[in-house]
mmCIF file with all atom_site columns, N, CA and C in Angstrom:
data_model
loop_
_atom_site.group_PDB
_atom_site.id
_atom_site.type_symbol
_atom_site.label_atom_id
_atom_site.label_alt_id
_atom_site.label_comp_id
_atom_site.label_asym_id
_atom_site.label_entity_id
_atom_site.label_seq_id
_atom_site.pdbx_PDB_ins_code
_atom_site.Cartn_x
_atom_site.Cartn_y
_atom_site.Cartn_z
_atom_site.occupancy
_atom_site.B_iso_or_equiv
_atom_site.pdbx_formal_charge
_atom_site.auth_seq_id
_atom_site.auth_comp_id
_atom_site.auth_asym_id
_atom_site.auth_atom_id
_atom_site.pdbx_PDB_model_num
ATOM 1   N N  . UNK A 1 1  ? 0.846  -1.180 0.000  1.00 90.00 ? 1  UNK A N  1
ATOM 2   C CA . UNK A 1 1  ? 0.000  0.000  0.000  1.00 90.00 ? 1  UNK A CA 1
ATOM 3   C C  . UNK A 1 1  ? 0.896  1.250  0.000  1.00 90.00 ? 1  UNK A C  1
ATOM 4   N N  . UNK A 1 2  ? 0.640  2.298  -0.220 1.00 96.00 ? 2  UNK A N  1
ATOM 5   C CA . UNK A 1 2  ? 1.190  3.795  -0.633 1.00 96.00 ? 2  UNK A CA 1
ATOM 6   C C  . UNK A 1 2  ? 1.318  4.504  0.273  1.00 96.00 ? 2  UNK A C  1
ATOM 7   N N  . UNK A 1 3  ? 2.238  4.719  0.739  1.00 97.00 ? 3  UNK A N  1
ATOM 8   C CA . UNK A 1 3  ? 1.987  5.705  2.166  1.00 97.00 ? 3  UNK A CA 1
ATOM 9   C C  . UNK A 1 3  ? 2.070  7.285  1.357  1.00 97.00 ? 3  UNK A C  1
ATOM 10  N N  . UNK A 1 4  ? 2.889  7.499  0.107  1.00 97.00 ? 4  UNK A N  1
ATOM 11  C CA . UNK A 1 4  ? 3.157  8.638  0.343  1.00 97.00 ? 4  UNK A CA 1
ATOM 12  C C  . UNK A 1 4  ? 3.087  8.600  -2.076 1.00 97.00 ? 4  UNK A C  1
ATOM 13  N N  . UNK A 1 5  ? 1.797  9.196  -1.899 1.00 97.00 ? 5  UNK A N  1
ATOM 14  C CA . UNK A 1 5  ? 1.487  9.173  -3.528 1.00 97.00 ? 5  UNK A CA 1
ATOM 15  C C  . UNK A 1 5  ? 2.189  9.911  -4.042 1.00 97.00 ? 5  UNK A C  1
ATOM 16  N N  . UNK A 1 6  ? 2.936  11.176 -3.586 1.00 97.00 ? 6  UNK A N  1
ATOM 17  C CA . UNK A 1 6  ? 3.857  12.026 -4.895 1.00 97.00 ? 6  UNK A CA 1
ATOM 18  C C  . UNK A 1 6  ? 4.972  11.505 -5.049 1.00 97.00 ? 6  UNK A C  1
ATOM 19  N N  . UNK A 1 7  ? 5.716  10.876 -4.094 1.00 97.00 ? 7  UNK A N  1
ATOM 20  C CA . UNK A 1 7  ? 7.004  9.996  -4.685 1.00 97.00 ? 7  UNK A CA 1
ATOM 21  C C  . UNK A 1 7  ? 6.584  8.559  -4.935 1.00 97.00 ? 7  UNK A C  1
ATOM 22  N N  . UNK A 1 8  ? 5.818  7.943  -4.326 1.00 97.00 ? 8  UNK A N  1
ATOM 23  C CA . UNK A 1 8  ? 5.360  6.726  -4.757 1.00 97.00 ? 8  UNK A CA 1
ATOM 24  C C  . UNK A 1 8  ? 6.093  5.595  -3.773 1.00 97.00 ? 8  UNK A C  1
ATOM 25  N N  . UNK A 1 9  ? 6.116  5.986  -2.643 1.00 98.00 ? 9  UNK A N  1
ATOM 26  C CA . UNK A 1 9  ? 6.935  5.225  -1.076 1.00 98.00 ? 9  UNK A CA 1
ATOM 27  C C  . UNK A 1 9  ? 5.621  4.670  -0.324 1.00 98.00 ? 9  UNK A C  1
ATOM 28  N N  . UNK A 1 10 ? 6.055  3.111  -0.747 1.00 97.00 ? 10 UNK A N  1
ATOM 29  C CA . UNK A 1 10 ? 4.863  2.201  0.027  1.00 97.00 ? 10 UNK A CA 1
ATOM 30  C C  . UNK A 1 10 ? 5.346  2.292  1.279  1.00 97.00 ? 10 UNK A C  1
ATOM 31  N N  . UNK A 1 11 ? 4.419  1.510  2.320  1.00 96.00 ? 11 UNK A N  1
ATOM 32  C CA . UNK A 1 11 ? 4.745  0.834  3.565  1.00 96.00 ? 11 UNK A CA 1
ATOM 33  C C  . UNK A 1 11 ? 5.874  0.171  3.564  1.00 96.00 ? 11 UNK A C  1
ATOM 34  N N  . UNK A 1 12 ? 5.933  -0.752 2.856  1.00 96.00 ? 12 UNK A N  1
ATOM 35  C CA . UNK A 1 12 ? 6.912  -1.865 2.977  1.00 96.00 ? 12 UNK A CA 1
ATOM 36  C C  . UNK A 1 12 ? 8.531  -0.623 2.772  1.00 96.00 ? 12 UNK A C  1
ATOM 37  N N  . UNK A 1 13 ? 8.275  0.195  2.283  1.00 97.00 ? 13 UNK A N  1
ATOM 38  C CA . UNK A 1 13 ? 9.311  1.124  1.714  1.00 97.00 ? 13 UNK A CA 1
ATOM 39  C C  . UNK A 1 13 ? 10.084 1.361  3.174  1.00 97.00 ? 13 UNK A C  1
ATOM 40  N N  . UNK A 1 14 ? 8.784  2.324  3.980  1.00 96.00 ? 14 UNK A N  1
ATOM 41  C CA . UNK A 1 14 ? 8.856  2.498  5.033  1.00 96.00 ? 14 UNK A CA 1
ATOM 42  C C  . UNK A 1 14 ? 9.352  1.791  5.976  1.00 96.00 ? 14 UNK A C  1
ATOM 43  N N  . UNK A 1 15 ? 8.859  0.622  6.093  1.00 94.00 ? 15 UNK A N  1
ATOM 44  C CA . UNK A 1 15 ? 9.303  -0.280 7.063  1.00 94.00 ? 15 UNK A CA 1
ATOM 45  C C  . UNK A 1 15 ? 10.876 -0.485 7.374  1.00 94.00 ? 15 UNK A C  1
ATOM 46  N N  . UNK A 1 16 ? 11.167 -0.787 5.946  1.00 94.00 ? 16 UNK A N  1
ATOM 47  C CA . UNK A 1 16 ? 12.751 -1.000 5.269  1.00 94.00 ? 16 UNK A CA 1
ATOM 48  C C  . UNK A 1 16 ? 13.591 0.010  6.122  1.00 94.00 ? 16 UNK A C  1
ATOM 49  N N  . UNK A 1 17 ? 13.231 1.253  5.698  1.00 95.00 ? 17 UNK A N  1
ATOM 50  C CA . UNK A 1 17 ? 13.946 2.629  6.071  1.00 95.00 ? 17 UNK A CA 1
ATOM 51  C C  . UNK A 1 17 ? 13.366 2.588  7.866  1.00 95.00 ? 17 UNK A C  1
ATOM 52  N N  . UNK A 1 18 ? 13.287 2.194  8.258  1.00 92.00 ? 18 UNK A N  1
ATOM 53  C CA . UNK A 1 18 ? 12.621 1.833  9.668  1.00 92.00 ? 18 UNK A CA 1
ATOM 54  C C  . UNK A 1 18 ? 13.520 1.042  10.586 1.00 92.00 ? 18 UNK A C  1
ATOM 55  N N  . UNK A 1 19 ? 13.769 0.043  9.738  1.00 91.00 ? 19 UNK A N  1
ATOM 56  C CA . UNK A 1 19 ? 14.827 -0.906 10.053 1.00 91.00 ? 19 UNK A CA 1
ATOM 57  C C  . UNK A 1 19 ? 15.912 -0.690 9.886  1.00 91.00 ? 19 UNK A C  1
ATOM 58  N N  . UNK A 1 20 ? 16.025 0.014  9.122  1.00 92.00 ? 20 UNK A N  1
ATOM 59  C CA . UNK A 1 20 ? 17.439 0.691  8.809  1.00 92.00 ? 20 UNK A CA 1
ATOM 60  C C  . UNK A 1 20 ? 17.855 1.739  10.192 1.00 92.00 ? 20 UNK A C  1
ATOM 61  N N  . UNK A 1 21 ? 17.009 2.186  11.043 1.00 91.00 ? 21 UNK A N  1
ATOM 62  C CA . UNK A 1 21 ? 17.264 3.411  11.525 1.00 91.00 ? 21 UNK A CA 1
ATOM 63  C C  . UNK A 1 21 ? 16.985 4.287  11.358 1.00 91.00 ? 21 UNK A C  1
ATOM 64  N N  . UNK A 1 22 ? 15.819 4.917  10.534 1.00 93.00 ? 22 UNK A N  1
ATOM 65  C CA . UNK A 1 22 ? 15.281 6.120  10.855 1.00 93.00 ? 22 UNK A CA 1
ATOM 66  C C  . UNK A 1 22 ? 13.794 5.602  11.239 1.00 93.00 ? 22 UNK A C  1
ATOM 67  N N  . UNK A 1 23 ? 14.301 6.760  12.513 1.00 92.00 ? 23 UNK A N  1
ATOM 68  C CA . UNK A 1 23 ? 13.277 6.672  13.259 1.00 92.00 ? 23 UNK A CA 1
ATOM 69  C C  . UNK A 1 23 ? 12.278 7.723  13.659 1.00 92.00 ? 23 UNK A C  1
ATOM 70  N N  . UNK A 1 24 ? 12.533 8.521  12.894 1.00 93.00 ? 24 UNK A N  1
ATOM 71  C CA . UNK A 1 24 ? 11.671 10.051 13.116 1.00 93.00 ? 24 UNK A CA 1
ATOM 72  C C  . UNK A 1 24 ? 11.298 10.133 11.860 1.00 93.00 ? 24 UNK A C  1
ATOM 73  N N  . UNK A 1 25 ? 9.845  10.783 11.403 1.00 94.00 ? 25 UNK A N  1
ATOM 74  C CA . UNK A 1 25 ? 9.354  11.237 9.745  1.00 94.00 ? 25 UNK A CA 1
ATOM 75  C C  . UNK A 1 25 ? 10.382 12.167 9.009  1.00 94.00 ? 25 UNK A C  1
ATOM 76  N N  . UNK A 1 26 ? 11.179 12.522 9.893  1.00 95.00 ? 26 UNK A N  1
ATOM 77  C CA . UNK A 1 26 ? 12.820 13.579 9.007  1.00 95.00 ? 26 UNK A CA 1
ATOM 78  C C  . UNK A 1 26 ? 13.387 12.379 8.577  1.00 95.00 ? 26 UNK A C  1
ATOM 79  N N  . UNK A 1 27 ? 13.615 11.913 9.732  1.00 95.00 ? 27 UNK A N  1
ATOM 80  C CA . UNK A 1 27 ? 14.438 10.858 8.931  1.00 95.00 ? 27 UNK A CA 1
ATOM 81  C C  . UNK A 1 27 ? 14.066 9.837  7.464  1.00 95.00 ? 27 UNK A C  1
ATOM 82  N N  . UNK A 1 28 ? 13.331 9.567  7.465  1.00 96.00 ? 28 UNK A N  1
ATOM 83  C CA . UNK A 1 28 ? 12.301 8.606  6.669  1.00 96.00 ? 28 UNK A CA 1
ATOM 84  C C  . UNK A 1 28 ? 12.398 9.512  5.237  1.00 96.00 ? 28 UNK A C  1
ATOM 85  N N  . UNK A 1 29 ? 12.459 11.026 5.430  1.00 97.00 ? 29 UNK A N  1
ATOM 86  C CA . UNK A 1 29 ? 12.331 12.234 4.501  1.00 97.00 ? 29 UNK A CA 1
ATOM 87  C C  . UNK A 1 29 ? 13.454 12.197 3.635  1.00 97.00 ? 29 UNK A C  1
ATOM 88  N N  . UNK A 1 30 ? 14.912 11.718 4.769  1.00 96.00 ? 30 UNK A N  1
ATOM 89  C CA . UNK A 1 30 ? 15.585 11.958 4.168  1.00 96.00 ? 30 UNK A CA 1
ATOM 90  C C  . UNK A 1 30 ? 15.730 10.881 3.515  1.00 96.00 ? 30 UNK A C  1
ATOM 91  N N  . UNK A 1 31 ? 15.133 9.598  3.803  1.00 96.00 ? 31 UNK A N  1
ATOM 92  C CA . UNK A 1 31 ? 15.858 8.099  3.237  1.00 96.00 ? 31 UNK A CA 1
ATOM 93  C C  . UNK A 1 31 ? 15.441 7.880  1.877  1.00 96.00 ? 31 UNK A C  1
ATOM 94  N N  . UNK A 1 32 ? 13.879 8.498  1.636  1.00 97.00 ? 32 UNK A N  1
ATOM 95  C CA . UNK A 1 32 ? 12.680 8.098  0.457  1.00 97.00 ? 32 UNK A CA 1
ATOM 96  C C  . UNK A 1 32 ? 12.208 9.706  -0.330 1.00 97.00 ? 32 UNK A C  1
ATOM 97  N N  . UNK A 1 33 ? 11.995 10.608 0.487  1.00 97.00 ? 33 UNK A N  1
ATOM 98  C CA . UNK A 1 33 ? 11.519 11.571 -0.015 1.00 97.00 ? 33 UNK A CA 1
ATOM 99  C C  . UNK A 1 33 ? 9.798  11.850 0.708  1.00 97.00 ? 33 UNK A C  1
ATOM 100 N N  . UNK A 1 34 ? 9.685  10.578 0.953  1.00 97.00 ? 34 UNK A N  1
ATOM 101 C CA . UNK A 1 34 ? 8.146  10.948 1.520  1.00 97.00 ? 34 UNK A CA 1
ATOM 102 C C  . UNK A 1 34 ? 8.097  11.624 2.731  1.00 97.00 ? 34 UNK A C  1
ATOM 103 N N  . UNK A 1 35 ? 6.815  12.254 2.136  1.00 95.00 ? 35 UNK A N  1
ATOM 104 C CA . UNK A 1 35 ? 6.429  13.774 3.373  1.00 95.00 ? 35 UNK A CA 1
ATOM 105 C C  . UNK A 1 35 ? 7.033  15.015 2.974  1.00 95.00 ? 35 UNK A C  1
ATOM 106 N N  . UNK A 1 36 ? 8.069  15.480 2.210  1.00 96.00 ? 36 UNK A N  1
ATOM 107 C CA . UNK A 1 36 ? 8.281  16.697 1.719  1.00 96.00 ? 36 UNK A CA 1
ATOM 108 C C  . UNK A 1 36 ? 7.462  17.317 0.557  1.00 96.00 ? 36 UNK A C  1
ATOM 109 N N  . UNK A 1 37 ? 6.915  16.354 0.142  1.00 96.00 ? 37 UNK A N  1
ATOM 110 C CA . UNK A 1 37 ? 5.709  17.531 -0.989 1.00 96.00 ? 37 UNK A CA 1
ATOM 111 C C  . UNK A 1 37 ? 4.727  18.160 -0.437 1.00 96.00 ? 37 UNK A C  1
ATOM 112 N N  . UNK A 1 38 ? 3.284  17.355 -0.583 1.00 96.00 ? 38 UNK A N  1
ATOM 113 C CA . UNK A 1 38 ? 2.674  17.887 0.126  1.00 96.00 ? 38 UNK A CA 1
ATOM 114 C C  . UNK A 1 38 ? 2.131  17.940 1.702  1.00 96.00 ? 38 UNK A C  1
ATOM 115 N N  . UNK A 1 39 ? 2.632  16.742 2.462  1.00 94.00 ? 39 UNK A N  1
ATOM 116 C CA . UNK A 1 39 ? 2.740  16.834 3.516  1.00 94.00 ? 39 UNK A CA 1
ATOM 117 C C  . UNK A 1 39 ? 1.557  16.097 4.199  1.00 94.00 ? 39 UNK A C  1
ATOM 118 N N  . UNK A 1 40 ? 1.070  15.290 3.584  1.00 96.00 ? 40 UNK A N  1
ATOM 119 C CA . UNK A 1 40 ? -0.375 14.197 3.609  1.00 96.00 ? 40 UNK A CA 1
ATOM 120 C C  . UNK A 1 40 ? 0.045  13.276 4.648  1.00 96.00 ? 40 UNK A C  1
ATOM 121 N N  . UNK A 1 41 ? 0.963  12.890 4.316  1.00 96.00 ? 41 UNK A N  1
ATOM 122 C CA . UNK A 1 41 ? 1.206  11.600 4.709  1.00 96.00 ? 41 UNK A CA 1
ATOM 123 C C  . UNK A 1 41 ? 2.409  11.148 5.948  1.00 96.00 ? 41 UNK A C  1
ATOM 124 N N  . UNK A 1 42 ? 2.541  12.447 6.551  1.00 96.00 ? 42 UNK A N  1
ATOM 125 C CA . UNK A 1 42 ? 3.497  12.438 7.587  1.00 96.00 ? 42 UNK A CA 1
ATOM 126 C C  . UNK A 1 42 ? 2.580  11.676 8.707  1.00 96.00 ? 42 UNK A C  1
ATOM 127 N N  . UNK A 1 43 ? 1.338  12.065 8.617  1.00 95.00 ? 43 UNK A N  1
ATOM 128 C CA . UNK A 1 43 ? 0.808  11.222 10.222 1.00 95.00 ? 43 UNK A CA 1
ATOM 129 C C  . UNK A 1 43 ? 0.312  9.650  9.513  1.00 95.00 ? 43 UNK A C  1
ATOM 130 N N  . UNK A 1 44 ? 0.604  9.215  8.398  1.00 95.00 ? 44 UNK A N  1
ATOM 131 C CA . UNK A 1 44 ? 0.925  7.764  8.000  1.00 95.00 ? 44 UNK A CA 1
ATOM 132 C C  . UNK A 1 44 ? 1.869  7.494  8.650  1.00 95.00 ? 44 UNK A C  1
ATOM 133 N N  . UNK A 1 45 ? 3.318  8.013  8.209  1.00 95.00 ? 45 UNK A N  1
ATOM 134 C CA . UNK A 1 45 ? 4.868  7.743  8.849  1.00 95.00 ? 45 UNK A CA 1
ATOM 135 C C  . UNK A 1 45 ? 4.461  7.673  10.207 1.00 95.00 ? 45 UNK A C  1
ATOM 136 N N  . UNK A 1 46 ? 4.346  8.838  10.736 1.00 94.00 ? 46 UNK A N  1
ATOM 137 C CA . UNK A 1 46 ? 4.193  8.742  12.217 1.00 94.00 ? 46 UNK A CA 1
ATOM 138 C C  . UNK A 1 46 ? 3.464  7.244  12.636 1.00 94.00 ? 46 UNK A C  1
ATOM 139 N N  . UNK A 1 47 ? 2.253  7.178  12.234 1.00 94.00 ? 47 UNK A N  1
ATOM 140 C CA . UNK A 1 47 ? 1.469  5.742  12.820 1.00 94.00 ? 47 UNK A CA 1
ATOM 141 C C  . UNK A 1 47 ? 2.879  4.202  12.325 1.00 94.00 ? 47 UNK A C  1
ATOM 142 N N  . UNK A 1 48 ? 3.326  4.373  11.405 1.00 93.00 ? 48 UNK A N  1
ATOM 143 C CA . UNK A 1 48 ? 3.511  3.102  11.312 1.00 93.00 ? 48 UNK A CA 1
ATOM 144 C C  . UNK A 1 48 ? 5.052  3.291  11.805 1.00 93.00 ? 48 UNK A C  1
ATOM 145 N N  . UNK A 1 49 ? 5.720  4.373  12.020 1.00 93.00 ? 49 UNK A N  1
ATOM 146 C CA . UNK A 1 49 ? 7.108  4.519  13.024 1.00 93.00 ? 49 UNK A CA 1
ATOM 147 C C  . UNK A 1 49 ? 6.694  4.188  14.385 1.00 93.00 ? 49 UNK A C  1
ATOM 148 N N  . UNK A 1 50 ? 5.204  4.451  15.036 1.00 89.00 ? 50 UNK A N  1
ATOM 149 C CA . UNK A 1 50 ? 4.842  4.401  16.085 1.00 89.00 ? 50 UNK A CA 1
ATOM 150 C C  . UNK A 1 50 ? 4.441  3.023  16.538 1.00 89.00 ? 50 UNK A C  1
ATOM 151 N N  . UNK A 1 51 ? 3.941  1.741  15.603 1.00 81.00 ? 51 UNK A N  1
ATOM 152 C CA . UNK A 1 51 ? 3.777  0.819  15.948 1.00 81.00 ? 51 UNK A CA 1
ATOM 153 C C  . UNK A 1 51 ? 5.096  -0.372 15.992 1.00 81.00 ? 51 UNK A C  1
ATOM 154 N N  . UNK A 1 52 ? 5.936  0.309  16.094 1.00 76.00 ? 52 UNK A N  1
ATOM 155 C CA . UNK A 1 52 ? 7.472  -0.457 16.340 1.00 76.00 ? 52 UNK A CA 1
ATOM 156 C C  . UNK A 1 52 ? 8.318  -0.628 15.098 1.00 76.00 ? 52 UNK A C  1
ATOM 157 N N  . UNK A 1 53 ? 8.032  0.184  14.229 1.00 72.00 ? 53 UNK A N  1
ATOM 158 C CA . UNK A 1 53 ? 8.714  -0.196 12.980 1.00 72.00 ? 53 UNK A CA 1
ATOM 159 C C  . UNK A 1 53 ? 10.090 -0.162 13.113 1.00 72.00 ? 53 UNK A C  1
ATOM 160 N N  . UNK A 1 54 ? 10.176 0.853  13.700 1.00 72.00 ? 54 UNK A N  1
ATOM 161 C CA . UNK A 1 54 ? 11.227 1.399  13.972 1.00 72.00 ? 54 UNK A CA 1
ATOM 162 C C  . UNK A 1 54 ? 12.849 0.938  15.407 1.00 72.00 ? 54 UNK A C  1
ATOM 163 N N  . UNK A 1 55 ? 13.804 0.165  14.991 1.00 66.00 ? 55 UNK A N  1
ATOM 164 C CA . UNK A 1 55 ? 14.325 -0.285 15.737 1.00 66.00 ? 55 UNK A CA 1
ATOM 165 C C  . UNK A 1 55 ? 15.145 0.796  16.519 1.00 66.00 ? 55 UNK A C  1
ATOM 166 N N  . UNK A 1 56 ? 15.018 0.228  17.922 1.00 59.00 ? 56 UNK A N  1
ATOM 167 C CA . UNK A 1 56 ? 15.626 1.765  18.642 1.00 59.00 ? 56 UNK A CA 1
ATOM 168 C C  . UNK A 1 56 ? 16.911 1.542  19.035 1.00 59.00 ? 56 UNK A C  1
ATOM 169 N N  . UNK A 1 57 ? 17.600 2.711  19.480 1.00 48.00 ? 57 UNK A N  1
ATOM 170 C CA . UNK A 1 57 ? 19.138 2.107  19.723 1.00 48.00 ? 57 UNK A CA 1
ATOM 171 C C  . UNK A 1 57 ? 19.561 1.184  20.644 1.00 48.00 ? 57 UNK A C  1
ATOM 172 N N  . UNK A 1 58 ? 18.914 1.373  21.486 1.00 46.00 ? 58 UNK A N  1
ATOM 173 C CA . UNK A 1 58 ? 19.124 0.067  22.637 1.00 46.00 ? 58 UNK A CA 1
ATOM 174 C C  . UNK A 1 58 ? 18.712 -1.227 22.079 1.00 46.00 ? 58 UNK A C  1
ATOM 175 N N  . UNK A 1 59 ? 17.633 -1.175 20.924 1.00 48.00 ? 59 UNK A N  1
ATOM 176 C CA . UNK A 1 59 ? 17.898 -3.261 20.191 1.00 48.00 ? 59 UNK A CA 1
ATOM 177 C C  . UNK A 1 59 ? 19.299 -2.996 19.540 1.00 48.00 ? 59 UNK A C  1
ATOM 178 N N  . UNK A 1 60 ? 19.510 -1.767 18.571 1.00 46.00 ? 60 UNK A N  1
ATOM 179 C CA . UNK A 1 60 ? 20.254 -2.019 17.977 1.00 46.00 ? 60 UNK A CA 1
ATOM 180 C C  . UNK A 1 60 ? 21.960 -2.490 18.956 1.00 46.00 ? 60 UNK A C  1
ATOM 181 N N  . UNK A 1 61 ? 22.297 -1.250 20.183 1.00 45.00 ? 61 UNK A N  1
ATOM 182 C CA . UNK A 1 61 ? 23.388 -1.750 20.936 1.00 45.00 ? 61 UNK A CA 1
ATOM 183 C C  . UNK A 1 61 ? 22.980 -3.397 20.890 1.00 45.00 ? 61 UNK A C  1
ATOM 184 N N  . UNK A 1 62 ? 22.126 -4.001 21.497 1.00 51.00 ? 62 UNK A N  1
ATOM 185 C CA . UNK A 1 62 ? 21.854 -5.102 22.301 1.00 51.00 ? 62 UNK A CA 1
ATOM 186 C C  . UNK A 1 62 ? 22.462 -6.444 21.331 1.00 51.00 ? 62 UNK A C  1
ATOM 187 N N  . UNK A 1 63 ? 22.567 -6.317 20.241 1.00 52.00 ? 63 UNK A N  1
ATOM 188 C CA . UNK A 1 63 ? 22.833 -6.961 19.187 1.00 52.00 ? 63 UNK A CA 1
ATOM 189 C C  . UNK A 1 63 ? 24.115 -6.819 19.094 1.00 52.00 ? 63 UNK A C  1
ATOM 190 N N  . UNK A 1 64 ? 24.839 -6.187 19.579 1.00 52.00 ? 64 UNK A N  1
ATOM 191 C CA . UNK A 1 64 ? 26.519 -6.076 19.194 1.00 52.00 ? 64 UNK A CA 1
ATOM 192 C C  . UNK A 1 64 ? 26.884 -6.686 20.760 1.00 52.00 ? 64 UNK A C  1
ATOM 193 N N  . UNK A 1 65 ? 28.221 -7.354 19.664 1.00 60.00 ? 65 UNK A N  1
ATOM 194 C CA . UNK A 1 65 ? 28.942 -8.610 20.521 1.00 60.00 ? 65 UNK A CA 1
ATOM 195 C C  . UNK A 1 65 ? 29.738 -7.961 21.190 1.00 60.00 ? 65 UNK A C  1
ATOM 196 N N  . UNK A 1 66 ? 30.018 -8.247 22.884 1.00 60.00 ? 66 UNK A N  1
ATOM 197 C CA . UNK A 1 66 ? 31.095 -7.052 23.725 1.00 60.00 ? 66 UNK A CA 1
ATOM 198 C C  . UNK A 1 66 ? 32.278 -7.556 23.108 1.00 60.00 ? 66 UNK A C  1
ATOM 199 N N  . UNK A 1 67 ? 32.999 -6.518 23.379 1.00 60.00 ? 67 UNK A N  1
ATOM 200 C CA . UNK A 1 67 ? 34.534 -6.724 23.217 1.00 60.00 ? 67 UNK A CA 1
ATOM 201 C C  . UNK A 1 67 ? 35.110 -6.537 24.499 1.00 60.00 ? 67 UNK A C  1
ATOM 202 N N  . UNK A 1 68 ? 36.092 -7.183 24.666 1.00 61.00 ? 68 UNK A N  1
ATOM 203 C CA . UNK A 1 68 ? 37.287 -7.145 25.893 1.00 61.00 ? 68 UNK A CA 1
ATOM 204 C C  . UNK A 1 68 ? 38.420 -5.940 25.637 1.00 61.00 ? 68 UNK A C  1
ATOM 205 N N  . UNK A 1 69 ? 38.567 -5.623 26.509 1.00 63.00 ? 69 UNK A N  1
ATOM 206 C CA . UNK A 1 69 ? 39.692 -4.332 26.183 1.00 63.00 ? 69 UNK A CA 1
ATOM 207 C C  . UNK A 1 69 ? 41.065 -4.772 25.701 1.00 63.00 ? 69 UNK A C  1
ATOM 208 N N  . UNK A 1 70 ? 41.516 -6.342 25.647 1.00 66.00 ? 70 UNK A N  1
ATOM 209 C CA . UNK A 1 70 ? 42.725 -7.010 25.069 1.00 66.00 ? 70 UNK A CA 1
ATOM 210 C C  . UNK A 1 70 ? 42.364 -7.353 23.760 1.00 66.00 ? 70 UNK A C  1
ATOM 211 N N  . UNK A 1 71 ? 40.756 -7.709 23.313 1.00 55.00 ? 71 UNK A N  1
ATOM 212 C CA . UNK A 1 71 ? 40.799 -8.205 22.166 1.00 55.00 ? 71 UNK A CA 1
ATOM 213 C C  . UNK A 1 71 ? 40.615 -6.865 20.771 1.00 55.00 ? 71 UNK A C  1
ATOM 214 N N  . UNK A 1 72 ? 40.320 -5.689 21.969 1.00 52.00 ? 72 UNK A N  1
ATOM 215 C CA . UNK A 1 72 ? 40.354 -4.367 21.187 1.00 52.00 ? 72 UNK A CA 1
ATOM 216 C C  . UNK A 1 72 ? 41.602 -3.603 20.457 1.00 52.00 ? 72 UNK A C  1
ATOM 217 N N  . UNK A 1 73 ? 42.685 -4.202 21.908 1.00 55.00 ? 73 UNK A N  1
ATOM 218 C CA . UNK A 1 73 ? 44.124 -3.936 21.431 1.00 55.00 ? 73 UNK A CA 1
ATOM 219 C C  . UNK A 1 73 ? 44.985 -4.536 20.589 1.00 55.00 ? 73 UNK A C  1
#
């Protein structure tokens, strides 16, 4: 489905750029273009950034393997 008809950025678009790390409708702006024309479809972004699309930094830390301060050196 279309979140954003003047560039032509589905959901699934969204999601992608979601997972990627942007996590604010700027961000998303900057990844696709959607939401800078006419401005319809920012409270789309918003709803579907808001239902977890969006991975936050603490999953993302949580996922990285520690390092030891010898295996750094």
């Amino acid at each position: 489905m279309y979140v954003c008809s003047c560039f032509g950025v589905t959901e699934a678009q969204v999601l992608r750029h979601a997972g990627d790390g942007a996590c604010t409708p700027r961000q998303i702006a900057s990844a696709c273009k959607a939401g800078t024309d006419c401005g319809s479809c920012v409270r789309r972004i918003q709803a579907i950034l808001g239902r977890g699309a969006c991975k936050t930094a603490v999953t993302r830390l949580e996922s990285v393997e520690p390092v030891s301060l010898e295996e750094a050196a």
